[in-house]
Amino acid sequence: MRHRVQGRKLGRNGSHRKAMFRNMSVSLIRTLIQDADVAGNAKVPGRIVTTIEKAKELRPQIERLVTMARKASVIEDRAGEFAAEAEHGSEDWKKWRESPSWNNWSQAVAPAVALRRRAFAMLRDHEAVTVLFSVLAERFADRNGGYTRVIKLATPRLGDAGKQALIEFVGVNDRVRVTKSQRKLGVGELSAEQDAE
């Protein structure tokens, strides 16, 4: 029996699994800044294709990383009240650096720096951490969890016929659910709610 046994081994040892999920996390995050026209890049930003089992195991890691980025964003906003308006390296900035206001700012921003370091320890990729804390933190600022979805694909993988799935970030290009009242109207007609929008 597998009582209280979490996670899938996926035919790999622990270090291989950790490296694989690190690479998959970085790939998923970095697809947000890639051009779709370049060969070898993702066709749709924020989406990768993998097996169903790997996608289900990857999802909690990505959710944890986005939550860390959201928390850091809130902390950095609060610390902004102590920040200097002067340009880095200028005389005003140097005065601020020696003032007690700098100490207050450094104390306020320290948890955000710790979260960024934790994310880097998980990803080991500077560009992915930058995208995570700038793009994804803003995108999911008002969403409490459920940042990704796993969609099963009908076509099996060539070679070993493995079951495939998409894992993608939610929010952009979401499918609109059609309600029963909208179905009754027919294909070409719009409901009153859609006309108002």
PDB file of C-alpha atoms in Angstrom:
ATOM      1  CA  MET A   1       0.000   0.000   0.000  1.00  0.00           C
ATOM      2  CA  ARG A   2       1.078   3.555  -0.709  1.00  0.00           C
ATOM      3  CA  HIS A   3      -0.432   5.267   2.304  1.00  0.00           C
ATOM      4  CA  ARG A   4       1.078   8.724   2.936  1.00  0.00           C
ATOM      5  CA  VAL A   5       3.589   8.346   0.101  1.00  0.00           C
ATOM      6  CA  GLN A   6       3.703  11.640  -1.776  1.00  0.00           C
ATOM      7  CA  GLY A   7       5.030  12.359  -5.230  1.00  0.00           C
ATOM      8  CA  ARG A   8       5.983  10.231  -8.188  1.00  0.00           C
ATOM      9  CA  LYS A   9       9.434   8.793  -8.744  1.00  0.00           C
ATOM     10  CA  LEU A  10       9.096   8.904 -12.552  1.00  0.00           C
ATOM     11  CA  GLY A  11      11.818   6.277 -12.960  1.00  0.00           C
ATOM     12  CA  ARG A  12      14.535   8.647 -11.722  1.00  0.00           C
ATOM     13  CA  ASN A  13      16.574   9.092  -8.591  1.00  0.00           C
ATOM     14  CA  GLY A  14      16.124  12.155  -6.392  1.00  0.00           C
ATOM     15  CA  SER A  15      18.838  14.360  -7.853  1.00  0.00           C
ATOM     16  CA  HIS A  16      17.739  13.613 -11.425  1.00  0.00           C
ATOM     17  CA  ARG A  17      14.116  14.406 -10.549  1.00  0.00           C
ATOM     18  CA  LYS A  18      15.114  17.671  -8.887  1.00  0.00           C
ATOM     19  CA  ALA A  19      17.198  18.733 -11.888  1.00  0.00           C
ATOM     20  CA  MET A  20      14.422  17.765 -14.312  1.00  0.00           C
ATOM     21  CA  PHE A  21      11.769  19.808 -12.478  1.00  0.00           C
ATOM     22  CA  ARG A  22      14.180  22.729 -12.157  1.00  0.00           C
ATOM     23  CA  ASN A  23      14.735  22.705 -15.925  1.00  0.00           C
ATOM     24  CA  MET A  24      11.014  22.363 -16.634  1.00  0.00           C
ATOM     25  CA  SER A  25      10.199  25.255 -14.271  1.00  0.00           C
ATOM     26  CA  VAL A  26      12.782  27.488 -15.927  1.00  0.00           C
ATOM     27  CA  SER A  27      11.517  26.516 -19.390  1.00  0.00           C
ATOM     28  CA  LEU A  28       7.909  27.315 -18.481  1.00  0.00           C
ATOM     29  CA  ILE A  29       8.787  30.687 -16.949  1.00  0.00           C
ATOM     30  CA  ARG A  30      11.171  31.707 -19.733  1.00  0.00           C
ATOM     31  CA  THR A  31       8.604  31.014 -22.459  1.00  0.00           C
ATOM     32  CA  LEU A  32       6.888  34.236 -21.369  1.00  0.00           C
ATOM     33  CA  ILE A  33       9.706  36.345 -22.845  1.00  0.00           C
ATOM     34  CA  GLN A  34      10.507  34.309 -25.965  1.00  0.00           C
ATOM     35  CA  ASP A  35       9.497  35.194 -29.491  1.00  0.00           C
ATOM     36  CA  ALA A  36       7.177  32.631 -31.064  1.00  0.00           C
ATOM     37  CA  ASP A  37       8.729  33.226 -34.512  1.00  0.00           C
ATOM     38  CA  VAL A  38      12.204  31.949 -33.583  1.00  0.00           C
ATOM     39  CA  ALA A  39      12.772  28.252 -34.291  1.00  0.00           C
ATOM     40  CA  GLY A  40      12.979  26.124 -31.166  1.00  0.00           C
ATOM     41  CA  ASN A  41      10.978  28.541 -29.002  1.00  0.00           C
ATOM     42  CA  ALA A  42       7.515  27.894 -27.621  1.00  0.00           C
ATOM     43  CA  LYS A  43       4.670  28.603 -30.030  1.00  0.00           C
ATOM     44  CA  VAL A  44       2.480  29.957 -27.231  1.00  0.00           C
ATOM     45  CA  PRO A  45       4.074  31.938 -24.384  1.00  0.00           C
ATOM     46  CA  GLY A  46       3.614  30.479 -20.911  1.00  0.00           C
ATOM     47  CA  ARG A  47       3.002  26.918 -22.057  1.00  0.00           C
ATOM     48  CA  ILE A  48       5.042  23.718 -22.375  1.00  0.00           C
ATOM     49  CA  VAL A  49       4.136  20.165 -23.448  1.00  0.00           C
ATOM     50  CA  THR A  50       5.180  17.233 -21.273  1.00  0.00           C
ATOM     51  CA  THR A  51       3.694  14.014 -19.928  1.00  0.00           C
ATOM     52  CA  ILE A  52       0.649  14.118 -17.678  1.00  0.00           C
ATOM     53  CA  GLU A  53       2.542  12.780 -14.655  1.00  0.00           C
ATOM     54  CA  LYS A  54       5.370  15.305 -14.996  1.00  0.00           C
ATOM     55  CA  ALA A  55       2.909  18.170 -15.456  1.00  0.00           C
ATOM     56  CA  LYS A  56       1.003  17.200 -12.314  1.00  0.00           C
ATOM     57  CA  GLU A  57       4.244  17.056 -10.325  1.00  0.00           C
ATOM     58  CA  LEU A  58       5.531  20.344 -11.769  1.00  0.00           C
ATOM     59  CA  ARG A  59       2.379  22.300 -10.977  1.00  0.00           C
ATOM     60  CA  PRO A  60       2.880  22.641  -7.165  1.00  0.00           C
ATOM     61  CA  GLN A  61       6.465  23.849  -7.669  1.00  0.00           C
ATOM     62  CA  ILE A  62       5.393  26.585 -10.071  1.00  0.00           C
ATOM     63  CA  GLU A  63       2.508  27.605  -7.812  1.00  0.00           C
ATOM     64  CA  ARG A  64       4.902  27.901  -4.868  1.00  0.00           C
ATOM     65  CA  LEU A  65       7.302  30.072  -6.871  1.00  0.00           C
ATOM     66  CA  VAL A  66       4.550  32.437  -8.055  1.00  0.00           C
ATOM     67  CA  THR A  67       3.249  32.779  -4.489  1.00  0.00           C
ATOM     68  CA  MET A  68       6.748  33.711  -3.327  1.00  0.00           C
ATOM     69  CA  ALA A  69       6.968  36.344  -6.079  1.00  0.00           C
ATOM     70  CA  ARG A  70       3.564  37.787  -5.116  1.00  0.00           C
ATOM     71  CA  LYS A  71       4.584  38.047  -1.444  1.00  0.00           C
ATOM     72  CA  ALA A  72       7.848  39.757  -2.404  1.00  0.00           C
ATOM     73  CA  SER A  73       5.968  42.244  -4.584  1.00  0.00           C
ATOM     74  CA  VAL A  74       3.761  43.297  -1.663  1.00  0.00           C
ATOM     75  CA  ILE A  75       6.791  43.642   0.620  1.00  0.00           C
ATOM     76  CA  GLU A  76       8.684  45.753  -1.945  1.00  0.00           C
ATOM     77  CA  ASP A  77       5.664  48.048  -2.361  1.00  0.00           C
ATOM     78  CA  ARG A  78       5.499  48.601   1.391  1.00  0.00           C
ATOM     79  CA  ALA A  79       9.247  49.261   1.551  1.00  0.00           C
ATOM     80  CA  GLY A  80       8.886  51.874  -1.205  1.00  0.00           C
ATOM     81  CA  GLU A  81       7.915  54.541   1.317  1.00  0.00           C
ATOM     82  CA  PHE A  82      11.479  54.503   2.691  1.00  0.00           C
ATOM     83  CA  ALA A  83      13.174  54.333  -0.724  1.00  0.00           C
ATOM     84  CA  ALA A  84      15.178  57.212  -2.161  1.00  0.00           C
ATOM     85  CA  GLU A  85      13.914  59.128  -5.174  1.00  0.00           C
ATOM     86  CA  ALA A  86      17.449  60.133  -6.149  1.00  0.00           C
ATOM     87  CA  GLU A  87      19.392  58.371  -8.881  1.00  0.00           C
ATOM     88  CA  HIS A  88      21.732  55.620  -7.731  1.00  0.00           C
ATOM     89  CA  GLY A  89      25.234  57.002  -7.098  1.00  0.00           C
ATOM     90  CA  SER A  90      24.231  60.663  -6.971  1.00  0.00           C
ATOM     91  CA  GLU A  91      24.986  62.982  -4.038  1.00  0.00           C
ATOM     92  CA  ASP A  92      21.383  62.841  -2.792  1.00  0.00           C
ATOM     93  CA  TRP A  93      21.453  59.061  -2.941  1.00  0.00           C
ATOM     94  CA  LYS A  94      24.698  58.981  -0.936  1.00  0.00           C
ATOM     95  CA  LYS A  95      23.116  61.197   1.739  1.00  0.00           C
ATOM     96  CA  TRP A  96      20.085  58.903   1.864  1.00  0.00           C
ATOM     97  CA  ARG A  97      22.415  55.895   2.125  1.00  0.00           C
ATOM     98  CA  GLU A  98      23.946  57.340   5.308  1.00  0.00           C
ATOM     99  CA  SER A  99      20.607  58.379   6.829  1.00  0.00           C
ATOM    100  CA  PRO A 100      18.355  56.326   9.143  1.00  0.00           C
ATOM    101  CA  SER A 101      15.837  56.127   6.295  1.00  0.00           C
ATOM    102  CA  TRP A 102      18.140  53.727   4.468  1.00  0.00           C
ATOM    103  CA  ASN A 103      18.256  51.472   7.517  1.00  0.00           C
ATOM    104  CA  ASN A 104      14.444  51.442   7.644  1.00  0.00           C
ATOM    105  CA  TRP A 105      14.304  50.622   3.922  1.00  0.00           C
ATOM    106  CA  SER A 106      16.834  47.796   4.201  1.00  0.00           C
ATOM    107  CA  GLN A 107      14.914  46.286   7.143  1.00  0.00           C
ATOM    108  CA  ALA A 108      11.618  46.552   5.247  1.00  0.00           C
ATOM    109  CA  VAL A 109      12.924  45.062   1.981  1.00  0.00           C
ATOM    110  CA  ALA A 110      14.938  42.215   3.591  1.00  0.00           C
ATOM    111  CA  PRO A 111      12.112  39.613   3.465  1.00  0.00           C
ATOM    112  CA  ALA A 112      11.638  40.300  -0.266  1.00  0.00           C
ATOM    113  CA  VAL A 113      15.349  39.777  -0.869  1.00  0.00           C
ATOM    114  CA  ALA A 114      15.164  36.499   1.081  1.00  0.00           C
ATOM    115  CA  LEU A 115      12.236  35.329  -1.076  1.00  0.00           C
ATOM    116  CA  ARG A 116      14.152  36.216  -4.242  1.00  0.00           C
ATOM    117  CA  ARG A 117      17.153  34.230  -3.005  1.00  0.00           C
ATOM    118  CA  ARG A 118      14.944  31.239  -2.191  1.00  0.00           C
ATOM    119  CA  ALA A 119      13.480  31.372  -5.696  1.00  0.00           C
ATOM    120  CA  PHE A 120      16.976  31.522  -7.184  1.00  0.00           C
ATOM    121  CA  ALA A 121      17.996  28.509  -5.076  1.00  0.00           C
ATOM    122  CA  MET A 122      15.073  26.579  -6.583  1.00  0.00           C
ATOM    123  CA  LEU A 123      15.593  27.743 -10.194  1.00  0.00           C
ATOM    124  CA  ARG A 124      19.325  28.592 -10.503  1.00  0.00           C
ATOM    125  CA  ASP A 125      18.564  30.936 -13.404  1.00  0.00           C
ATOM    126  CA  HIS A 126      18.758  34.736 -13.096  1.00  0.00           C
ATOM    127  CA  GLU A 127      16.582  35.469 -16.116  1.00  0.00           C
ATOM    128  CA  ALA A 128      13.802  33.158 -14.918  1.00  0.00           C
ATOM    129  CA  VAL A 129      13.863  34.761 -11.455  1.00  0.00           C
ATOM    130  CA  THR A 130      13.619  38.221 -13.037  1.00  0.00           C
ATOM    131  CA  VAL A 131      10.606  37.171 -15.131  1.00  0.00           C
ATOM    132  CA  LEU A 132       9.016  35.507 -12.104  1.00  0.00           C
ATOM    133  CA  PHE A 133       9.322  38.564  -9.866  1.00  0.00           C
ATOM    134  CA  SER A 134       8.520  41.200 -12.487  1.00  0.00           C
ATOM    135  CA  VAL A 135       6.048  39.699 -14.976  1.00  0.00           C
ATOM    136  CA  LEU A 136       4.291  36.913 -13.069  1.00  0.00           C
ATOM    137  CA  ALA A 137       4.044  38.753  -9.750  1.00  0.00           C
ATOM    138  CA  GLU A 138       2.197  41.616 -11.476  1.00  0.00           C
ATOM    139  CA  ARG A 139       0.058  39.296 -13.566  1.00  0.00           C
ATOM    140  CA  PHE A 140      -1.219  37.318 -10.581  1.00  0.00           C
ATOM    141  CA  ALA A 141      -1.248  40.134  -8.014  1.00  0.00           C
ATOM    142  CA  ASP A 142      -4.967  39.775  -7.322  1.00  0.00           C
ATOM    143  CA  ARG A 143      -5.239  35.985  -7.716  1.00  0.00           C
ATOM    144  CA  ASN A 144      -4.964  33.712  -4.680  1.00  0.00           C
ATOM    145  CA  GLY A 145      -3.612  30.459  -6.102  1.00  0.00           C
ATOM    146  CA  GLY A 146      -4.425  28.427  -9.176  1.00  0.00           C
ATOM    147  CA  TYR A 147      -1.858  30.098 -11.413  1.00  0.00           C
ATOM    148  CA  THR A 148      -1.409  27.122 -13.750  1.00  0.00           C
ATOM    149  CA  ARG A 149      -3.573  24.512 -15.408  1.00  0.00           C
ATOM    150  CA  VAL A 150      -2.860  21.055 -16.823  1.00  0.00           C
ATOM    151  CA  ILE A 151      -4.709  20.115 -20.015  1.00  0.00           C
ATOM    152  CA  LYS A 152      -4.526  16.552 -21.302  1.00  0.00           C
ATOM    153  CA  LEU A 153      -3.748  16.168 -25.001  1.00  0.00           C
ATOM    154  CA  ALA A 154      -5.440  13.561 -27.184  1.00  0.00           C
ATOM    155  CA  THR A 155      -2.384  12.673 -29.257  1.00  0.00           C
ATOM    156  CA  PRO A 156       0.189  10.395 -27.617  1.00  0.00           C
ATOM    157  CA  ARG A 157       3.894  11.112 -27.860  1.00  0.00           C
ATOM    158  CA  LEU A 158       5.656   9.569 -30.839  1.00  0.00           C
ATOM    159  CA  GLY A 159       8.184   6.935 -29.936  1.00  0.00           C
ATOM    160  CA  ASP A 160       6.812   5.587 -26.673  1.00  0.00           C
ATOM    161  CA  ALA A 161       3.112   6.572 -26.920  1.00  0.00           C
ATOM    162  CA  GLY A 162       3.308   8.446 -23.604  1.00  0.00           C
ATOM    163  CA  LYS A 163       0.227  10.418 -22.599  1.00  0.00           C
ATOM    164  CA  GLN A 164       0.908  14.117 -23.152  1.00  0.00           C
ATOM    165  CA  ALA A 165      -0.389  17.235 -21.436  1.00  0.00           C
ATOM    166  CA  LEU A 166       0.022  20.995 -21.566  1.00  0.00           C
ATOM    167  CA  ILE A 167       0.935  22.947 -18.488  1.00  0.00           C
ATOM    168  CA  GLU A 168       0.291  26.651 -18.872  1.00  0.00           C
ATOM    169  CA  PHE A 169      -0.250  29.838 -16.908  1.00  0.00           C
ATOM    170  CA  VAL A 170      -3.875  30.919 -16.627  1.00  0.00           C
ATOM    171  CA  GLY A 171      -5.236  34.363 -17.393  1.00  0.00           C
ATOM    172  CA  VAL A 172      -4.213  35.000 -20.990  1.00  0.00           C
ATOM    173  CA  ASN A 173      -6.106  33.344 -23.851  1.00  0.00           C
ATOM    174  CA  ASP A 174      -8.516  31.740 -21.395  1.00  0.00           C
ATOM    175  CA  ARG A 175     -11.438  29.962 -22.924  1.00  0.00           C
ATOM    176  CA  VAL A 176     -14.774  31.650 -22.229  1.00  0.00           C
ATOM    177  CA  ARG A 177     -17.372  29.294 -20.844  1.00  0.00           C
ATOM    178  CA  VAL A 178     -20.690  29.463 -22.610  1.00  0.00           C
ATOM    179  CA  THR A 179     -23.707  29.337 -20.301  1.00  0.00           C
ATOM    180  CA  LYS A 180     -26.932  27.523 -21.122  1.00  0.00           C
ATOM    181  CA  SER A 181     -28.735  30.803 -21.787  1.00  0.00           C
ATOM    182  CA  GLN A 182     -26.063  31.799 -24.312  1.00  0.00           C
ATOM    183  CA  ARG A 183     -26.363  28.423 -26.095  1.00  0.00           C
ATOM    184  CA  LYS A 184     -30.108  28.928 -26.526  1.00  0.00           C
ATOM    185  CA  LEU A 185     -29.484  32.188 -28.392  1.00  0.00           C
ATOM    186  CA  GLY A 186     -27.604  30.484 -31.193  1.00  0.00           C
ATOM    187  CA  VAL A 187     -24.170  30.837 -32.701  1.00  0.00           C
ATOM    188  CA  GLY A 188     -24.328  34.293 -34.307  1.00  0.00           C
ATOM    189  CA  GLU A 189     -26.308  36.076 -31.580  1.00  0.00           C
ATOM    190  CA  LEU A 190     -24.995  37.804 -28.470  1.00  0.00           C
ATOM    191  CA  SER A 191     -26.622  37.928 -25.074  1.00  0.00           C
ATOM    192  CA  ALA A 192     -27.394  41.187 -23.260  1.00  0.00           C
ATOM    193  CA  GLU A 193     -24.371  40.739 -20.966  1.00  0.00           C
ATOM    194  CA  GLN A 194     -21.984  40.447 -23.922  1.00  0.00           C
ATOM    195  CA  ASP A 195     -23.570  43.504 -25.631  1.00  0.00           C
ATOM    196  CA  ALA A 196     -22.917  45.542 -22.479  1.00  0.00           C
ATOM    197  CA  GLU A 197     -19.241  44.646 -22.579  1.00  0.00           C
TER     198      GLU A 197
END
